[in-house]
């Protein structure tokens, strides 16, 4: 797929690397093509840098991984995104987009686009970089991590799900429609709380188990 990655920090860089390795064509959409986080990505095949608008124009899917207050600027800079799928990775924990409670609502309203899903927000970027845990007890074994996606657009959800498999996740659980996006963001806050505030460290993950 042709994917624009807006925000080339921890989350955007990590996913750009994973997806390019799977053969996706990645257009990094940045503010300043000479000075942006993750410049080293340009040495990787299938990754190029563009102005934000050019990256979006060429893409079928747009990943947005910036700080929440930048949402309005990004929406404005992207221009016409009709027919494109938007994947929102952002959590409005410390900051929010001006005038909105969360980035998902802001993107839907400002981009006039209904094909928006929330995904890749619920865990730390280290778990996206390496979504397999090698455990030693009781016997050496591997556990593949889970991803979660929320939103009401079925096609967007299907694409985000496939992209989570392409990033190496074992499962991608459907968290529900637009009405469950806030819950998925709160789920991310649970990870942040345990990992950072309660001191468990960033190398922890949630896994759905069934019997
Ligand atoms: N870090 C995690 O583990 C994690 C996990 C889940 C979700 N998230 C969410 O993902 C988002 C990104 O987090 P991150 O840790 O990847 O952030 P980060 O490393 O700080 O990178 C932020 C990126 O946003 C870009 N940016 C900021 N303002 C912009 C603007 N006005 N226009 C264009 N680009 C702009 C920066 O561009 P420049 O290079 O030009 O500065 C940078 O590439 C956040 O909303 C966060 O809540 C993060």
Short mmCIF file of C-alpha atoms and ligand atoms in Angstrom, two decimals:
data_model
loop_
_atom_site.label_atom_id
_atom_site.label_comp_id
_atom_site.label_asym_id
_atom_site.label_seq_id
_atom_site.Cartn_x
_atom_site.Cartn_y
_atom_site.Cartn_z
CA UNK A 1 0.00 0.00 0.00
CA UNK A 2 1.00 3.61 -0.35
CA UNK A 3 1.16 5.03 3.17
CA UNK A 4 1.77 8.60 4.31
CA UNK A 5 3.36 8.75 7.76
CA UNK A 6 2.71 12.11 9.42
CA UNK A 7 4.86 12.45 12.53
CA UNK A 8 8.17 10.65 12.23
CA UNK A 9 9.04 10.31 15.91
CA UNK A 10 8.84 7.14 17.99
CA UNK A 11 5.59 5.75 16.61
CA UNK A 12 5.80 7.03 13.02
CA UNK A 13 9.43 5.92 12.56
CA UNK A 14 8.82 2.50 14.03
CA UNK A 15 5.82 1.78 11.82
CA UNK A 16 7.50 3.23 8.73
CA UNK A 17 10.38 0.75 9.21
CA UNK A 18 8.12 -2.24 9.82
CA UNK A 19 5.83 -1.51 6.89
CA UNK A 20 8.61 -0.72 4.42
CA UNK A 21 10.14 -4.11 5.25
CA UNK A 22 6.82 -5.65 4.20
CA UNK A 23 6.96 -3.90 0.82
CA UNK A 24 4.65 -0.95 1.53
CA UNK A 25 5.63 2.36 -0.02
CA UNK A 26 6.12 4.96 2.69
CA UNK A 27 5.93 8.73 2.20
CA UNK A 28 7.10 10.60 5.26
CA UNK A 29 5.07 13.81 5.38
CA UNK A 30 7.04 16.42 7.32
CA UNK A 31 7.10 20.15 8.02
CA UNK A 32 10.70 20.65 6.86
CA UNK A 33 12.17 18.04 4.53
CA UNK A 34 15.70 19.10 5.52
CA UNK A 35 15.17 18.90 9.24
CA UNK A 36 12.89 16.32 10.79
CA UNK A 37 12.97 13.55 13.37
CA UNK A 38 13.87 10.16 11.93
CA UNK A 39 15.96 11.40 9.01
CA UNK A 40 17.87 8.10 9.12
CA UNK A 41 14.75 6.40 7.73
CA UNK A 42 15.70 7.71 4.30
CA UNK A 43 18.43 5.07 3.97
CA UNK A 44 15.75 2.35 4.07
CA UNK A 45 14.25 1.05 0.80
CA UNK A 46 10.63 2.10 0.06
CA UNK A 47 10.84 5.23 2.24
CA UNK A 48 10.94 8.79 0.88
CA UNK A 49 10.30 12.22 2.36
CA UNK A 50 7.84 14.75 0.96
CA UNK A 51 6.02 17.86 1.96
CA UNK A 52 3.07 16.90 4.09
CA UNK A 53 0.57 17.62 1.32
CA UNK A 54 2.51 15.68 -1.34
CA UNK A 55 2.85 12.68 0.93
CA UNK A 56 -0.88 12.66 1.56
CA UNK A 57 -1.77 13.18 -2.10
CA UNK A 58 0.13 10.05 -3.11
CA UNK A 59 -1.13 7.85 -0.28
CA UNK A 60 -4.14 5.58 0.15
CA UNK A 61 -3.60 5.39 3.92
CA UNK A 62 -2.48 8.16 6.28
CA UNK A 63 -0.95 7.38 9.67
CA UNK A 64 -1.03 10.33 12.05
CA UNK A 65 1.43 10.22 14.96
CA UNK A 66 2.00 13.79 16.12
CA UNK A 67 1.24 15.56 19.38
CA UNK A 68 -2.52 16.18 19.81
CA UNK A 69 -2.35 20.01 19.69
CA UNK A 70 -0.86 19.73 16.16
CA UNK A 71 -4.01 18.00 14.85
CA UNK A 72 -5.63 21.14 13.42
CA UNK A 73 -2.41 22.21 11.65
CA UNK A 74 -2.04 18.73 10.20
CA UNK A 75 -5.67 18.59 9.05
CA UNK A 76 -5.24 21.95 7.37
CA UNK A 77 -1.91 21.05 5.75
CA UNK A 78 -3.15 17.70 4.41
CA UNK A 79 -5.78 19.27 2.16
CA UNK A 80 -8.32 16.98 0.52
CA UNK A 81 -8.27 13.53 2.11
CA UNK A 82 -11.57 12.23 0.76
CA UNK A 83 -11.41 8.53 -0.09
CA UNK A 84 -8.32 8.02 2.05
CA UNK A 85 -8.06 6.00 5.24
CA UNK A 86 -6.76 7.79 8.32
CA UNK A 87 -5.20 5.87 11.21
CA UNK A 88 -5.05 7.94 14.40
CA UNK A 89 -2.39 6.76 16.89
CA UNK A 90 -2.63 9.73 19.24
CA UNK A 91 -3.54 9.79 22.92
CA UNK A 92 -4.76 13.01 24.49
CA UNK A 93 -3.24 12.32 27.88
CA UNK A 94 -1.36 15.50 28.70
CA UNK A 95 -2.57 17.70 25.84
CA UNK A 96 -5.66 17.86 23.63
CA UNK A 97 -6.47 19.25 20.21
CA UNK A 98 -7.91 22.73 20.69
CA UNK A 99 -11.70 22.65 20.86
CA UNK A 100 -11.98 18.84 20.99
CA UNK A 101 -11.75 16.17 23.66
CA UNK A 102 -9.65 13.87 21.53
CA UNK A 103 -7.81 13.65 18.22
CA UNK A 104 -10.25 11.16 16.68
CA UNK A 105 -13.18 13.57 16.94
CA UNK A 106 -10.96 16.43 15.77
CA UNK A 107 -9.75 14.52 12.70
CA UNK A 108 -13.24 13.41 11.72
CA UNK A 109 -14.57 16.94 11.99
CA UNK A 110 -11.62 18.88 10.56
CA UNK A 111 -10.83 16.50 7.69
CA UNK A 112 -14.50 15.93 6.83
CA UNK A 113 -13.57 12.29 6.49
CA UNK A 114 -15.38 9.36 8.06
CA UNK A 115 -12.73 6.74 7.27
CA UNK A 116 -10.86 7.30 10.52
CA UNK A 117 -9.82 4.56 12.95
CA UNK A 118 -7.87 4.54 16.19
CA UNK A 119 -5.04 1.99 16.19
CA UNK A 120 -1.40 1.60 17.33
CA UNK A 121 -2.17 3.84 20.34
CA UNK A 122 -2.61 1.24 23.04
CA UNK A 123 0.98 0.24 23.73
CA UNK A 124 4.48 1.71 23.81
CA UNK A 125 6.50 2.06 20.61
CA UNK A 126 8.97 -0.56 21.92
CA UNK A 127 6.18 -3.13 21.70
CA UNK A 128 5.47 -2.08 18.12
CA UNK A 129 9.17 -2.33 17.30
CA UNK A 130 9.25 -5.85 18.71
CA UNK A 131 5.80 -7.39 19.27
CA UNK A 132 7.13 -10.78 20.37
CA UNK A 133 8.11 -11.56 23.97
CA UNK A 134 10.64 -14.33 24.50
CA UNK A 135 9.93 -15.79 27.91
CA UNK A 136 12.03 -18.36 29.73
CA UNK A 137 9.66 -19.83 32.33
CA UNK A 138 8.22 -22.37 32.81
CA UNK A 139 9.89 -23.37 29.53
CA UNK A 140 11.35 -21.10 26.83
CA UNK A 141 8.51 -19.86 24.62
CA UNK A 142 7.38 -16.87 22.55
CA UNK A 143 4.24 -14.79 23.00
CA UNK A 144 2.99 -12.61 20.15
CA UNK A 145 1.41 -9.35 21.29
CA UNK A 146 -2.07 -8.09 20.44
CA UNK A 147 -3.14 -4.86 18.80
CA UNK A 148 -6.58 -3.24 19.02
CA UNK A 149 -8.53 -1.10 16.60
CA UNK A 150 -11.67 1.02 17.08
CA UNK A 151 -13.88 2.93 14.67
CA UNK A 152 -17.04 2.48 12.64
CA UNK A 153 -15.59 2.41 9.14
CA UNK A 154 -15.31 -1.27 8.18
CA UNK A 155 -12.82 -0.81 5.34
CA UNK A 156 -10.54 1.42 7.43
CA UNK A 157 -10.64 -1.12 10.21
CA UNK A 158 -9.80 -3.94 7.84
CA UNK A 159 -6.79 -2.01 6.49
CA UNK A 160 -5.52 -1.09 9.98
CA UNK A 161 -5.91 -4.72 11.03
CA UNK A 162 -3.85 -5.93 8.07
CA UNK A 163 -1.21 -3.28 8.80
CA UNK A 164 -0.99 -4.45 12.40
CA UNK A 165 -0.28 -7.99 11.15
CA UNK A 166 2.29 -6.53 8.78
CA UNK A 167 3.90 -4.87 11.81
CA UNK A 168 4.16 -8.31 13.44
CA UNK A 169 1.25 -8.38 15.89
CA UNK A 170 -0.27 -11.80 16.48
CA UNK A 171 -3.87 -10.57 16.66
CA UNK A 172 -5.70 -7.33 16.10
CA UNK A 173 -8.89 -7.23 18.12
CA UNK A 174 -11.89 -5.22 17.02
CA UNK A 175 -12.54 -2.92 19.99
CA UNK A 176 -15.83 -1.65 18.55
CA UNK A 177 -17.12 1.36 16.63
CA UNK A 178 -16.59 5.10 16.98
CA UNK A 179 -18.30 4.93 20.38
CA UNK A 180 -15.44 2.74 21.68
CA UNK A 181 -12.59 5.02 20.59
CA UNK A 182 -12.56 6.79 23.97
CA UNK A 183 -12.40 3.40 25.69
CA UNK A 184 -9.43 2.39 23.53
CA UNK A 185 -7.71 5.61 24.52
CA UNK A 186 -8.41 4.85 28.18
CA UNK A 187 -6.95 1.39 27.59
CA UNK A 188 -3.78 3.15 26.43
CA UNK A 189 -3.84 5.21 29.62
CA UNK A 190 -3.96 1.93 31.58
CA UNK A 191 -0.74 0.82 29.86
CA UNK A 192 0.87 4.22 30.53
CA UNK A 193 -0.25 4.09 34.16
CA UNK A 194 1.22 0.65 34.77
CA UNK A 195 4.37 1.15 32.70
CA UNK A 196 5.29 4.65 33.77
CA UNK A 197 3.34 5.90 36.78
CA UNK A 198 3.29 2.60 38.67
CA UNK A 199 6.86 1.84 37.62
CA UNK A 200 6.48 -1.50 35.83
CA UNK A 201 8.64 -0.23 32.96
CA UNK A 202 7.88 0.04 29.25
CA UNK A 203 8.57 -3.61 28.48
CA UNK A 204 5.12 -4.76 29.49
CA UNK A 205 2.10 -5.54 27.34
CA UNK A 206 -1.51 -6.63 27.52
CA UNK A 207 -2.47 -9.91 25.89
CA UNK A 208 -5.96 -11.34 25.46
CA UNK A 209 -6.06 -14.96 26.59
CA UNK A 210 -8.99 -17.28 26.05
CA UNK A 211 -10.14 -20.70 27.27
N1 LIG B 1 5.67 7.06 22.20
C1 LIG B 1 4.84 6.02 22.39
O1 LIG B 1 5.24 4.93 22.87
C2 LIG B 1 3.38 6.17 21.98
C3 LIG B 1 2.55 5.04 22.13
C4 LIG B 1 1.21 5.12 21.70
C5 LIG B 1 0.74 6.32 21.18
N2 LIG B 1 1.57 7.39 21.07
C6 LIG B 1 1.02 8.64 20.50
O2 LIG B 1 1.63 8.86 19.24
C7 LIG B 1 1.84 10.27 19.02
C8 LIG B 1 3.28 10.49 18.65
O3 LIG B 1 4.11 10.08 19.73
P1 LIG B 1 5.68 9.92 19.52
O4 LIG B 1 6.22 9.41 20.81
O5 LIG B 1 5.94 9.20 18.27
O6 LIG B 1 6.08 11.47 19.35
P2 LIG B 1 7.48 12.12 19.04
O7 LIG B 1 8.55 11.08 19.02
O8 LIG B 1 7.64 13.28 19.96
O9 LIG B 1 7.31 12.67 17.54
C9 LIG B 1 6.35 13.66 17.26
C10 LIG B 1 6.37 13.93 15.78
O10 LIG B 1 5.33 14.88 15.53
C11 LIG B 1 5.81 15.84 14.61
N3 LIG B 1 5.07 17.09 14.77
C12 LIG B 1 4.83 17.78 15.90
N4 LIG B 1 4.10 18.87 15.60
C13 LIG B 1 3.88 18.86 14.26
C14 LIG B 1 3.20 19.71 13.35
N5 LIG B 1 2.58 20.83 13.77
N6 LIG B 1 3.20 19.39 12.04
C15 LIG B 1 3.83 18.28 11.61
N7 LIG B 1 4.48 17.41 12.42
C16 LIG B 1 4.51 17.72 13.72
C17 LIG B 1 7.28 16.00 14.95
O11 LIG B 1 7.89 16.54 13.81
P3 LIG B 1 9.34 17.21 13.75
O12 LIG B 1 10.27 16.09 13.36
O13 LIG B 1 9.20 18.24 12.67
O14 LIG B 1 9.62 17.78 15.11
C18 LIG B 1 7.66 14.54 15.25
O15 LIG B 1 8.03 13.87 14.07
C19 LIG B 1 1.41 10.99 20.30
O16 LIG B 1 0.16 11.57 20.09
C20 LIG B 1 1.31 9.87 21.34
O17 LIG B 1 0.23 10.10 22.24
C21 LIG B 1 2.88 7.35 21.46
#
